[in-house]
Coordinates of C-alpha atoms in Angstrom, one line a residue:
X599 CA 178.1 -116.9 78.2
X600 CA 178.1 -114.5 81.2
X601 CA 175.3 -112.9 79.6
X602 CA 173.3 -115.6 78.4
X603 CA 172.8 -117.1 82.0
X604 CA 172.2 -113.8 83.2
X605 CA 169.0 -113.4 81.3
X606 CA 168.0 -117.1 82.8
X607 CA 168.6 -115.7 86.2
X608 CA 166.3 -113.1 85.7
X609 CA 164.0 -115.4 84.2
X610 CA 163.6 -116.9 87.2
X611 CA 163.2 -113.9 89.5
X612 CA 160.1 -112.8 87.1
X613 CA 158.4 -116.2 88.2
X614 CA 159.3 -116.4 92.1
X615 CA 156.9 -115.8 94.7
X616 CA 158.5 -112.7 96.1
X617 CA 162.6 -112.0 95.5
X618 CA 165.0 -110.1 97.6
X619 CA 168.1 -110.4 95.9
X620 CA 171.4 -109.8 97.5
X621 CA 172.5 -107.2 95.2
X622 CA 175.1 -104.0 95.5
X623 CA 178.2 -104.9 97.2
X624 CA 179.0 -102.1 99.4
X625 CA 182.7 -103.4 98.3
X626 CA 184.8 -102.9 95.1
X627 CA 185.9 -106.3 95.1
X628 CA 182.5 -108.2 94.1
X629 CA 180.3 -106.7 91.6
X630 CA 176.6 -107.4 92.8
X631 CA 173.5 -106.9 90.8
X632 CA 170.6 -107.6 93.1
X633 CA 166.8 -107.8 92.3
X634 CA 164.0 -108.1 93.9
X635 CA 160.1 -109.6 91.9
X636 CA 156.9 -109.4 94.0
X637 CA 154.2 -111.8 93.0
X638 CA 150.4 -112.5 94.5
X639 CA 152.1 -115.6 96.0
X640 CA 153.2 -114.2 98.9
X641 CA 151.3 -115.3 101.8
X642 CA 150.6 -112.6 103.7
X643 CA 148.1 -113.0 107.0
X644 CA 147.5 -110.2 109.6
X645 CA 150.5 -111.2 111.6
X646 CA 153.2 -113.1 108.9
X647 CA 154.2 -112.3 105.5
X648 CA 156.1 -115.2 103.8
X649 CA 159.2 -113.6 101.9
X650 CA 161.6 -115.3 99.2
X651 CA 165.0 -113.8 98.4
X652 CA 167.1 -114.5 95.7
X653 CA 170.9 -114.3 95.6
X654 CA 172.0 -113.5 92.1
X655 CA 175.6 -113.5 93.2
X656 CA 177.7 -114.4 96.3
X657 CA 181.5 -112.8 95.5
X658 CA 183.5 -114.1 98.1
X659 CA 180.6 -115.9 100.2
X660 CA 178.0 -114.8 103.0
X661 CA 177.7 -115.7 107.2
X662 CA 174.4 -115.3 107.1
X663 CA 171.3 -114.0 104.5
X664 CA 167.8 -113.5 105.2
X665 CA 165.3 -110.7 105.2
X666 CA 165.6 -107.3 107.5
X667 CA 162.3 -105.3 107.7
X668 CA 160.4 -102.3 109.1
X669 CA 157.6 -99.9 109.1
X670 CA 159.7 -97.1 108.0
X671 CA 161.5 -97.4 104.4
X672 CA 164.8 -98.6 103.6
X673 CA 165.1 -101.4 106.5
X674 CA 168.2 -102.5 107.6
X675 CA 169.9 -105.7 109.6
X676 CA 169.9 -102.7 113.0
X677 CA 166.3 -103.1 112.3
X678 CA 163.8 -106.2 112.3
X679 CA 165.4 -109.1 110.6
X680 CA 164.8 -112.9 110.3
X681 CA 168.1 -114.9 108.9
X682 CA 167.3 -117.7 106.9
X683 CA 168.4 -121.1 108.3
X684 CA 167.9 -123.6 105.6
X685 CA 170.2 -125.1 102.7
X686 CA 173.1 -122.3 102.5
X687 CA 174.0 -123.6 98.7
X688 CA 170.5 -122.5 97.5
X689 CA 170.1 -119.2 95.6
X690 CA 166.7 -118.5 97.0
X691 CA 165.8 -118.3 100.5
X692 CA 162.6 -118.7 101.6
X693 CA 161.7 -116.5 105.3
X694 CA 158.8 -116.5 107.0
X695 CA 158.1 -112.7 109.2
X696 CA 155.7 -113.5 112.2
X697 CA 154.7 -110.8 114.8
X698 CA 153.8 -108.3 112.9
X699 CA 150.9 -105.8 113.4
X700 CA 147.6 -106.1 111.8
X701 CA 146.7 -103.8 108.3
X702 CA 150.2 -102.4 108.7
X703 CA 152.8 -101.6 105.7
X704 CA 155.7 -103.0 105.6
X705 CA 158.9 -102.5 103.8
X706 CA 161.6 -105.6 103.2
X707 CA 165.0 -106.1 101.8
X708 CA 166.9 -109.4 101.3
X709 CA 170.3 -108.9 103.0
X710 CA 173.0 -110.8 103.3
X711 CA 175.8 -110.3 105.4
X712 CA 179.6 -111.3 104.4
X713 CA 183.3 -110.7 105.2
X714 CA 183.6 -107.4 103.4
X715 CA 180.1 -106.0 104.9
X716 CA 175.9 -106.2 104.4
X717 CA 174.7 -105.7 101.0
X718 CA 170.8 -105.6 100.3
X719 CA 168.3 -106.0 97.9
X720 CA 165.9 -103.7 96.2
X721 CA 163.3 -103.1 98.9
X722 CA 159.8 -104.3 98.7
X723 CA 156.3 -103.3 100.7
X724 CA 153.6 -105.2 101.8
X725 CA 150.8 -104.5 103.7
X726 CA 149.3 -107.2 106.5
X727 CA 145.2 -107.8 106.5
X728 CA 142.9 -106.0 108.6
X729 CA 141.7 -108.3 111.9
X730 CA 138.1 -108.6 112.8
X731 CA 136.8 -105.8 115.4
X732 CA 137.0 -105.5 119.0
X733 CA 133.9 -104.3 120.9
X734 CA 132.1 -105.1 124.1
X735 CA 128.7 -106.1 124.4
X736 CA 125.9 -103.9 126.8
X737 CA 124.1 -105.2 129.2
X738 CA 120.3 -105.6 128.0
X739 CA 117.9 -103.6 129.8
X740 CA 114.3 -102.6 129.4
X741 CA 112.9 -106.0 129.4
X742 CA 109.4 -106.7 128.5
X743 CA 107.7 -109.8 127.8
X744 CA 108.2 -109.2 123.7
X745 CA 111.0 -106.4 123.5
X746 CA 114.5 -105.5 125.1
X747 CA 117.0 -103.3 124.5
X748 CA 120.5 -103.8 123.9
X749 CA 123.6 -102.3 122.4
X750 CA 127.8 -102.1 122.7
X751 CA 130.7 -100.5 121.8
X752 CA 133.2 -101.0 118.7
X753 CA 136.5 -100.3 120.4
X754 CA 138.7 -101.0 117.9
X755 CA 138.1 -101.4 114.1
X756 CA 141.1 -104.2 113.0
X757 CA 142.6 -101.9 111.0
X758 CA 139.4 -101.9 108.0
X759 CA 136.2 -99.8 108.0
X760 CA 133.5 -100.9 109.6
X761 CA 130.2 -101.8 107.6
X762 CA 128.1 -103.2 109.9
X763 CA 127.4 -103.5 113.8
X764 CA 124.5 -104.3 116.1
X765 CA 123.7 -107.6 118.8
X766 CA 122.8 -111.0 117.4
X767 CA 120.3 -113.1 120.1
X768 CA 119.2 -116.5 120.4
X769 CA 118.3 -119.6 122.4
X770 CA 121.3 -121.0 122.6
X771 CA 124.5 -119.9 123.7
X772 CA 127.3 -117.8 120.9
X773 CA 124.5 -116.5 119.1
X774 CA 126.1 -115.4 115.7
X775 CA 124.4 -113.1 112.7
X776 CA 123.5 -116.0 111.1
X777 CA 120.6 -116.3 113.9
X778 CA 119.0 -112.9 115.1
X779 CA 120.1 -109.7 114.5
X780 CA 119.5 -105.9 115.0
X781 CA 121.3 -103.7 112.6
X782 CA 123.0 -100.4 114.4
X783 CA 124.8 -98.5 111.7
X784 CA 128.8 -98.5 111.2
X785 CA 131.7 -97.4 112.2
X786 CA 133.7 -97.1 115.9
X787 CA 132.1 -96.4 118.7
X788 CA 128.9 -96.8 121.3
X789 CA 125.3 -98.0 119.7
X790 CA 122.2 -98.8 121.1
X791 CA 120.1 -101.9 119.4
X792 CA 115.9 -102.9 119.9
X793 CA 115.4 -106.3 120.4
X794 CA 111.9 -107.3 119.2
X795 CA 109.9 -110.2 118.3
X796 CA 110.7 -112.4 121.0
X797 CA 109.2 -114.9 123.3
X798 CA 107.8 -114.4 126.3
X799 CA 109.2 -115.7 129.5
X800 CA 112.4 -117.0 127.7
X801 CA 115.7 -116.9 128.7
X802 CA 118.0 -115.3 125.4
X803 CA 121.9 -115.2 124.8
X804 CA 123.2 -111.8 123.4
X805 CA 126.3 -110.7 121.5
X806 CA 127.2 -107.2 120.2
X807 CA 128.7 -108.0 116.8
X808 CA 130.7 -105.4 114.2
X809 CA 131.7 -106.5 111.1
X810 CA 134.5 -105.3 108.6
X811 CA 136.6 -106.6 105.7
X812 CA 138.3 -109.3 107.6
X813 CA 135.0 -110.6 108.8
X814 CA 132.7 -110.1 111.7
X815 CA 133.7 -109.9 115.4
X816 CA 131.6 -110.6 118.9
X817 CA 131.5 -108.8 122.2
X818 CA 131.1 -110.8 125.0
X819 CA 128.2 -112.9 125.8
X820 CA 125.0 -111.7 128.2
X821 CA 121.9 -113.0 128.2
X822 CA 118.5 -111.9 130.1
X823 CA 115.2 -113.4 130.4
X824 CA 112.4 -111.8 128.7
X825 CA 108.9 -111.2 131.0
X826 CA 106.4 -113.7 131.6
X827 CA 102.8 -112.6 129.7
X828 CA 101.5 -109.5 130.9
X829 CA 97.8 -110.3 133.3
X830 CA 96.1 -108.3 130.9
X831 CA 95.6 -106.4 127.0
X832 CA 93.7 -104.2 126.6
X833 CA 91.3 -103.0 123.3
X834 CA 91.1 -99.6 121.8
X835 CA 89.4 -98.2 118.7
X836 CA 86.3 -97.0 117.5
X837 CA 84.8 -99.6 117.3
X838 CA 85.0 -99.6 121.3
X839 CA 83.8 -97.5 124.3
X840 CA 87.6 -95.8 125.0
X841 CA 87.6 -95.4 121.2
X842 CA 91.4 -94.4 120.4
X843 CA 92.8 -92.7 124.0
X844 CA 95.2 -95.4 124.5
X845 CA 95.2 -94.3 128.2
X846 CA 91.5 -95.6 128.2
X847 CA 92.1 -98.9 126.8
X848 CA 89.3 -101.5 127.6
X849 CA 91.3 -104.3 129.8
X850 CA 91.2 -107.8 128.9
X851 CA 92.1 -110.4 131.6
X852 CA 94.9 -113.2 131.0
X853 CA 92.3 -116.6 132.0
X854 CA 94.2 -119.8 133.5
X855 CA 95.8 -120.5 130.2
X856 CA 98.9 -118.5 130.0
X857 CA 98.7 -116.2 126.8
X858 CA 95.1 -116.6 126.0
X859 CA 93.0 -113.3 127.1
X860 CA 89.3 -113.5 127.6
X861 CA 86.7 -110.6 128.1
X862 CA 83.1 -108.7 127.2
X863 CA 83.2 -105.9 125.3
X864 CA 81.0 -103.3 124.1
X865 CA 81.0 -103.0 120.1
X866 CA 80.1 -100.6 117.8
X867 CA 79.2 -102.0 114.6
X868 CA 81.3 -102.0 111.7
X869 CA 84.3 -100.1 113.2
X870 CA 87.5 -100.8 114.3
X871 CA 89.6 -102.1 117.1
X872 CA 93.4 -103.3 118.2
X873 CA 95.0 -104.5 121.1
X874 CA 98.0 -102.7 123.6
X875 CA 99.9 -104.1 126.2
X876 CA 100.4 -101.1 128.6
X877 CA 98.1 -98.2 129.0
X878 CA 99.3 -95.1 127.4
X879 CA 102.1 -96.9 125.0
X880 CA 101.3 -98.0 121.5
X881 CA 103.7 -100.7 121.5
X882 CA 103.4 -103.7 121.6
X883 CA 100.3 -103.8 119.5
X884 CA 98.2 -106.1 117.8
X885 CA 95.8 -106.3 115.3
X886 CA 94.4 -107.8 112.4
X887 CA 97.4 -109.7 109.9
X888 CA 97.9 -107.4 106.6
X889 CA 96.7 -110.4 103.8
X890 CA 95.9 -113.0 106.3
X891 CA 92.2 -113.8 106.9
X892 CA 90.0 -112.5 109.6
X893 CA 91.3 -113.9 112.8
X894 CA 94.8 -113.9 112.3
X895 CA 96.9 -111.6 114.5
X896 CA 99.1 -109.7 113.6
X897 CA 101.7 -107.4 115.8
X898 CA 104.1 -104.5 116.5
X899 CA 106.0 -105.5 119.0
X900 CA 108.1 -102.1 118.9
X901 CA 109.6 -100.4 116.3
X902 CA 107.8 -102.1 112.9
X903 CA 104.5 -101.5 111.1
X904 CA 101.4 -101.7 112.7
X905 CA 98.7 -104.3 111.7
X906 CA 96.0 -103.4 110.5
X907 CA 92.5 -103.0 112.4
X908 CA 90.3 -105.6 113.2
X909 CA 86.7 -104.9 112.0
X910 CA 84.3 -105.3 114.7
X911 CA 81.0 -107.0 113.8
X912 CA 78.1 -105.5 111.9
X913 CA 75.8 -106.0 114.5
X914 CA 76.4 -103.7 117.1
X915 CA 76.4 -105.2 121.2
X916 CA 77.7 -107.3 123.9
X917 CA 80.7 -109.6 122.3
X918 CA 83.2 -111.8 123.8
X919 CA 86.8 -111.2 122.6
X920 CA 89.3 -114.0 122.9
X921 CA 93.1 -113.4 122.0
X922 CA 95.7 -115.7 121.9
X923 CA 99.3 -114.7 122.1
X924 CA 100.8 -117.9 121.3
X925 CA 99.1 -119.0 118.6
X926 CA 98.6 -115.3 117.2
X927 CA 94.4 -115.6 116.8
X928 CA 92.0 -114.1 117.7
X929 CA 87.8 -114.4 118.0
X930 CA 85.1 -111.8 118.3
X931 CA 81.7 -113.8 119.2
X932 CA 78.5 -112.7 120.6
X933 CA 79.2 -112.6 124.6
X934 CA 76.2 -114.1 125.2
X935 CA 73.7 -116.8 123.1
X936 CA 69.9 -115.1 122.4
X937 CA 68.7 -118.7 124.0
X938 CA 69.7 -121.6 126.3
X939 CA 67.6 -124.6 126.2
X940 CA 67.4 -127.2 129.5
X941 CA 67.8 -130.9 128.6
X942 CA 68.0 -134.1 130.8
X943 CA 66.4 -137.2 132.3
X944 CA 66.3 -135.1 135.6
X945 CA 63.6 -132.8 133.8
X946 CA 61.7 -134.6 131.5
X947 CA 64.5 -136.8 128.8
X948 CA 67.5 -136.5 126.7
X949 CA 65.9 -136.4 123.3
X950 CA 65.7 -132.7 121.5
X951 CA 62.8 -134.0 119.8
X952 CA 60.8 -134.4 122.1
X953 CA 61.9 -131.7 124.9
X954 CA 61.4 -128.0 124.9
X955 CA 62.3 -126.3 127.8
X956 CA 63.5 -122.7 126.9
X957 CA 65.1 -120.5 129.3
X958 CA 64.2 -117.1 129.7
X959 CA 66.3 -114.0 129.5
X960 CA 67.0 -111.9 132.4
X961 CA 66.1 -108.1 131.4
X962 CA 69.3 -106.2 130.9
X963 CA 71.4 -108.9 131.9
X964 CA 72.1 -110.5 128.4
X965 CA 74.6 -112.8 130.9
X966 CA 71.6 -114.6 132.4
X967 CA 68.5 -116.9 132.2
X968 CA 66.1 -118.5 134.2
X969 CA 63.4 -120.5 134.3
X970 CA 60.9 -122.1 136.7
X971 CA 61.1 -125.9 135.8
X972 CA 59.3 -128.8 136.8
X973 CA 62.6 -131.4 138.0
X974 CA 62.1 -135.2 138.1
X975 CA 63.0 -137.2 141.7
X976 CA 66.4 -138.1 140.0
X977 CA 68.1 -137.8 136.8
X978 CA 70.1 -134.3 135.9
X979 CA 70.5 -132.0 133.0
X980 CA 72.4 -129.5 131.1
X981 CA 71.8 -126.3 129.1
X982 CA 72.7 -125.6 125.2
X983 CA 72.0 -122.7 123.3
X984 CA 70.5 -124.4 120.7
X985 CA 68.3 -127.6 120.3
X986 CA 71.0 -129.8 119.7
X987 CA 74.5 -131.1 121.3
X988 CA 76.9 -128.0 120.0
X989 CA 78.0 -125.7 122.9
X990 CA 76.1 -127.7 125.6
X991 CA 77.2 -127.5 129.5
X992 CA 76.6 -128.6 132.8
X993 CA 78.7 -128.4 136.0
X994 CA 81.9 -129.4 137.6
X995 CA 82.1 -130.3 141.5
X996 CA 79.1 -130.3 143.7
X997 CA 77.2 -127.8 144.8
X998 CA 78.1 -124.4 147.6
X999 CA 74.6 -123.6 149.0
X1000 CA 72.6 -125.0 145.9
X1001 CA 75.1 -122.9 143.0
X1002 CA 77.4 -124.7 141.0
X1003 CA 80.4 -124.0 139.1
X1004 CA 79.8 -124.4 135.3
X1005 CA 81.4 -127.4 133.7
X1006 CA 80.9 -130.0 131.3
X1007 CA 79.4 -133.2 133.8
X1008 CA 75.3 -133.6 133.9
X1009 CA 73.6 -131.4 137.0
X1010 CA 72.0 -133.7 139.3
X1011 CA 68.7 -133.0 140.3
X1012 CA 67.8 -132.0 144.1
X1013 CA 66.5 -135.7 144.8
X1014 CA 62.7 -134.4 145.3
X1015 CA 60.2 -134.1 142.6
X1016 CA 58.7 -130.0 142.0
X1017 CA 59.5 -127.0 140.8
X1018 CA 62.7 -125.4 141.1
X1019 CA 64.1 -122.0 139.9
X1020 CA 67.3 -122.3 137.9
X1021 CA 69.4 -119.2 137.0
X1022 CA 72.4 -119.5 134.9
X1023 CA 75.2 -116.4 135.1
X1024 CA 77.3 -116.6 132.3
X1025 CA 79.5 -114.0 132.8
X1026 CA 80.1 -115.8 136.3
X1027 CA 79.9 -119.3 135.4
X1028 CA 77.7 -120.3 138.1
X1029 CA 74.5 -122.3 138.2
X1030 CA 71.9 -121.9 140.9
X1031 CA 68.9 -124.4 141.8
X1032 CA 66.4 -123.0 144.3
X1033 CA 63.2 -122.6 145.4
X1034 CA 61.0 -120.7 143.4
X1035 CA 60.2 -117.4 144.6
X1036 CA 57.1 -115.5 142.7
X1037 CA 55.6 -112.4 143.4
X1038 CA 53.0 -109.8 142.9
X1039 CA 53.8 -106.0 143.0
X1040 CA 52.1 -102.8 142.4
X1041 CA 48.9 -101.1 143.1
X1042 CA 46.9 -104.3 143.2
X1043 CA 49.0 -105.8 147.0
X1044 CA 49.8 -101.5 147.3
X1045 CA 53.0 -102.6 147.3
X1046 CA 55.9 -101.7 144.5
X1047 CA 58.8 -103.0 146.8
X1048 CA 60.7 -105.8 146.0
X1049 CA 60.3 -109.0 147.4
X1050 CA 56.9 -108.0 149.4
X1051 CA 55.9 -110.9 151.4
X1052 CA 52.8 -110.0 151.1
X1053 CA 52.4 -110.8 147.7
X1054 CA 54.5 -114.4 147.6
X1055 CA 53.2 -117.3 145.8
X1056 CA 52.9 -120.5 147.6
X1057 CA 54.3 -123.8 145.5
X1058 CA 52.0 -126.3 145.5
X1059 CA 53.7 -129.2 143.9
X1060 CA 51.1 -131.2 144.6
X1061 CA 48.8 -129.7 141.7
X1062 CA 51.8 -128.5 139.6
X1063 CA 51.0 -124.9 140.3
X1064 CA 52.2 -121.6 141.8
X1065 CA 49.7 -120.2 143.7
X1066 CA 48.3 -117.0 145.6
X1067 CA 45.0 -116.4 146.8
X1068 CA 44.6 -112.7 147.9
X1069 CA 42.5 -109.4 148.1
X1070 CA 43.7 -107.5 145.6
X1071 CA 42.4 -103.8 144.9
X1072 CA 41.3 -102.9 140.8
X1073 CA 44.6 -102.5 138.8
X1074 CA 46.9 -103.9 136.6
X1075 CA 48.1 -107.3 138.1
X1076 CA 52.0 -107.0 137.7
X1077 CA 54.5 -110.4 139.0
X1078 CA 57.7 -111.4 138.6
X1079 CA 60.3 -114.4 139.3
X1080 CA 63.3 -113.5 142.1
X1081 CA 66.5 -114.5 142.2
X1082 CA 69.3 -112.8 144.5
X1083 CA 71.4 -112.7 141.4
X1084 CA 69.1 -110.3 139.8
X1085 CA 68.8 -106.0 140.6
X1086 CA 65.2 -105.4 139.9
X1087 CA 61.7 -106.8 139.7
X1088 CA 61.4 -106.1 136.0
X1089 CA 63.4 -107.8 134.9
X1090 CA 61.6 -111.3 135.2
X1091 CA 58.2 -109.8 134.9
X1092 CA 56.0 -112.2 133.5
X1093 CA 52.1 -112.1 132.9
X1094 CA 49.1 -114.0 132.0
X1095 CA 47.7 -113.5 128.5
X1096 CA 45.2 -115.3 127.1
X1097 CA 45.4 -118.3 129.5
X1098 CA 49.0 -118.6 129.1
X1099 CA 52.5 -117.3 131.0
X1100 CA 54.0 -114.4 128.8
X1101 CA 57.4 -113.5 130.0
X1102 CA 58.7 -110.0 129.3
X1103 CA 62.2 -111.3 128.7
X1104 CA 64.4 -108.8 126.3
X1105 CA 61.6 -106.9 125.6
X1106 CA 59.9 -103.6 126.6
X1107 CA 57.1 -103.3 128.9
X1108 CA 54.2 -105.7 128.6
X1109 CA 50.2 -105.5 128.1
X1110 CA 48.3 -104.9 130.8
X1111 CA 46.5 -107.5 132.2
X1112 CA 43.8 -106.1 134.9
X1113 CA 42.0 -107.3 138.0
X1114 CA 38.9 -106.4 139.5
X1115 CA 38.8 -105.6 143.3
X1116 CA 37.9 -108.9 145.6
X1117 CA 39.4 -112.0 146.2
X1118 CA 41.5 -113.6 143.4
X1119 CA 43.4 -116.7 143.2
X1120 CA 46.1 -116.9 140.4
X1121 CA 47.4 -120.1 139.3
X1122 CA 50.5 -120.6 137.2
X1123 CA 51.6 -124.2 135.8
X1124 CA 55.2 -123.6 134.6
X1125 CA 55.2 -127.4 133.1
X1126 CA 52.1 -126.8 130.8
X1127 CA 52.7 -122.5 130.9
X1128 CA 49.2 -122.5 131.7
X1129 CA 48.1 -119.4 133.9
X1130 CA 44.7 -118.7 135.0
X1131 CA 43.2 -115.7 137.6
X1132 CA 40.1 -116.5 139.3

């Protein structure tokens, strides 16, 4: 029988969690057979281990039991112990090891102590779990409006390799890796991590992060705020004047909406072009989107792939480039329309039909028109470069010295009926209504300065005309139209051809038209374009 319940002890032990059996008697009186089963139930944590010992037999009884370890083998009760202190008549004990130091092993015995000395199980190892890592986080530094750098320093592993380490950002405060993330390599020690891709003039919250088998620790929190837009871009490329010396880069001002960049620009046709931040410095860059349609941008913002190019236009000339940082676009237009066109009750109605007042281009000022127009005694206009309402402007405020600021509101007339010069500068905005100033030039007044007083036309709004009478000496008759805003006679020559006005505008030099010497009077109607020399 002694036998038979022997085996169902042990049949026990095989299913216990884990068993420390008080065993060898160190005694001659009792006879001990301790053992000692390990199973996955034991619940071991970085700092506890739950053990269960299992007394087989007591012999003459026990003052206390429980479970002695230590990090060195064959533990004893002059060791580390914990005595059990529940039901004394139970076999198995059931006791609970806190304290102890993370991923370290462990050897435990089931003791029990009783009048004729300690006796103690077979011994039994286990090993406590690794502990997330310790690290510090760096303060960030080199801040830009898109980029920062940041980094820390893995101080202590938890006792399991490190896989992973780097600082995770965001907008809100913990940031964690399940937001964003820089990867830094692995292991212990210092690293340095490139922030990139983020918002301008944004304030960010930064942890250094390291992750190992027991999961992923954080530093400390820091946060910085990145830069506010930078006042200017700048273009590069072929398809521009500095072509690729990015210490050349063609700047681009920020206008009064924060992040979109406005400016003129010189274009080959059919090359390329990007966009930098700083001179001299390739990153951040933008470009054309790889796969996205024309007018999508696309960026390096330090460290990544480039985008691609932007192709500039076939067409070779003067275009205006708008970027927008926000909203990642960007446009390449012609700087300047090949026409403006005056409408308005002020000078002569409102219907495209029926009006046709073309403006004329200022020679080598693709920015600027004028025009000598006949203006009503009220009423106003605006200008469109086309013959219909698509682009169409006027003016805002009222008028310093007789130049307004370009705007959307109609542009009153004067208030007296005549002719009146109008020159429109669109690189400047500004609209100017003045008197009209004509004059001759050349051999004919023996005169080739500008603005000769000798050879002024008088208005006579009275008879609709511009007029000089004058002794002129046998040559070609030259005039032209002046404007303060313009840098040489030429370029708003104008003659008379066949009875009518024929302005040079964008072209080359014009026919000569030639006088005899005597007394001339030339006549120009600018409402009919009617010219006449007599």
């Amino acid at each position: 029988m002694k036998r038979k319940s022997f085996y169902r002890i042990l049949a026990i032990l095989v299913t216990a969690t884990i068993l420390f059996s008080a065993c060898t008697k160190e005694t001659a009186d009792v006879r001990l057979d301790p053992t000692l089963a390990t199973t996955q139930s034991l619940k071991i944590t970085s700092s506890s281990a739950n053990v269960v010992g299992y007394v087989i037999a007591e012999g003459d009884g026990f003052n206390e039991k429980g479970i002695c370890y230590n990090t060195a083998t064959a533990p004893t009760v002059e060791n580390m112990k914990v005595a059990y202190t529940g039901q004394t008549k139970t076999a198995t004990f059931n006791v609970t090891l806190t304290g102890l130091t993370y991923a370290t092993k462990y050897y435990a015995r089931a003791y029990a102590i009783g009048p004729n000395g300690t006796i103690y199980g077979e011994e039994s190892t286990f090993t406590t779990l690794p502990v997330v890592p310790t690290l510090t986080t760096a303060a960030v530094t080199a801040v830009t409006s898109f980029t920062a750098t940041g980094g820390g320093n893995v101080t202590k592993d938890g006792g399991a390799n490190i896989t992973a380490r780097g600082v995770c950002f965001g907008l809100k405060t913990a940031p964690t890796v399940a937001d964003g993330k820089t990867t830094d390599g692995t292991g212990l020690g210092a690293f340095i991590s490139s922030l990139k891709g983020l918002k301008h003039n944004t304030t960010y919250y930064v942890r250094a992060y390291a992750t190992n088998s027991a999961g992923t620790g954080y530093g400390p929190e820091v946060t910085f705020k990145t830069a506010a837009l930078p006042d200017a871009i700048y273009a590069l490329g072929d398809g521009t004047e500095a072509q690729w010396d990015n210490t050349k880069a063609i700047k681009i001002s920020q206008t009064a909406t924060p992040g979109i960049y406005e400016g003129i620009l010189v274009l080959a046709p059919a090359k390329s072009m990007k966009f930098i931040q700083t001179l001299g410095a390739w990153q951040p860059q933008w470009g054309q989107a790889t796969g996205q349609d024309a007018g999508v941008l696309g960026a390096n913002l330090g460290g990544g792939s480039d985008p691609d190019a932007i192709t500039t236009p076939e067409t070779g000339g003067n275009y205006k480039v708008t970027v927008d940082l926000g909203a990642m676009t960007y446009k390449v237009v012609a700087a300047y329309p090949s026409a403006l066109f005056m409408i308005g009750d002020g000078v002569g109605g409102w219907d495209w039909a029926s009006v046709d007042l073309p403006m004329i281009p200022v020679n080598s000022h693709p920015n600027m028109f004028w025009k000598i127009v006949w203006m009503n005694a009220s009423g106003g206009f605006k200008f469109a470069p086309q013959k219909e309402w698509k682009d169409d402007f006027g003016s805002t405020g009222t008028a310093t010295d007789g130049v307004y600021a370009k705007g959307g509101d109609n542009i009153p007339v004067p208030g007296t009926a005549g002719y009146y010069m109008v020159v429109v500068d669109l690189t400047a905005n500004k609209i100017a209504i003045a008197d009209p100033k004509v004059y001759l030039i050349g051999n004919t007044i023996g005169s080739w300065d500008t603005g000769n007083a000798a050879g002024l036309f008088t208005v006579d709004n009275a008879n609709s005309v511009v007029t000089i009478t004058k002794t002129l000496a046998a040559d070609e008759l030259r005039m032209y139209a002046w404007h303060p805003w313009f840098t040489d006679w030429w370029q708003s020559e104008f003659i008379i051809l066949d009875g009518k006005l024929a302005f040079r505008g964008t072209g080359g030099d014009q026919s000569r038209v030639t006088v005899t010497a005597g007394s001339h009077t030339v006549n120009l109607n600018f409402k009919t374009g009617a010219g006449a020399i007599q």
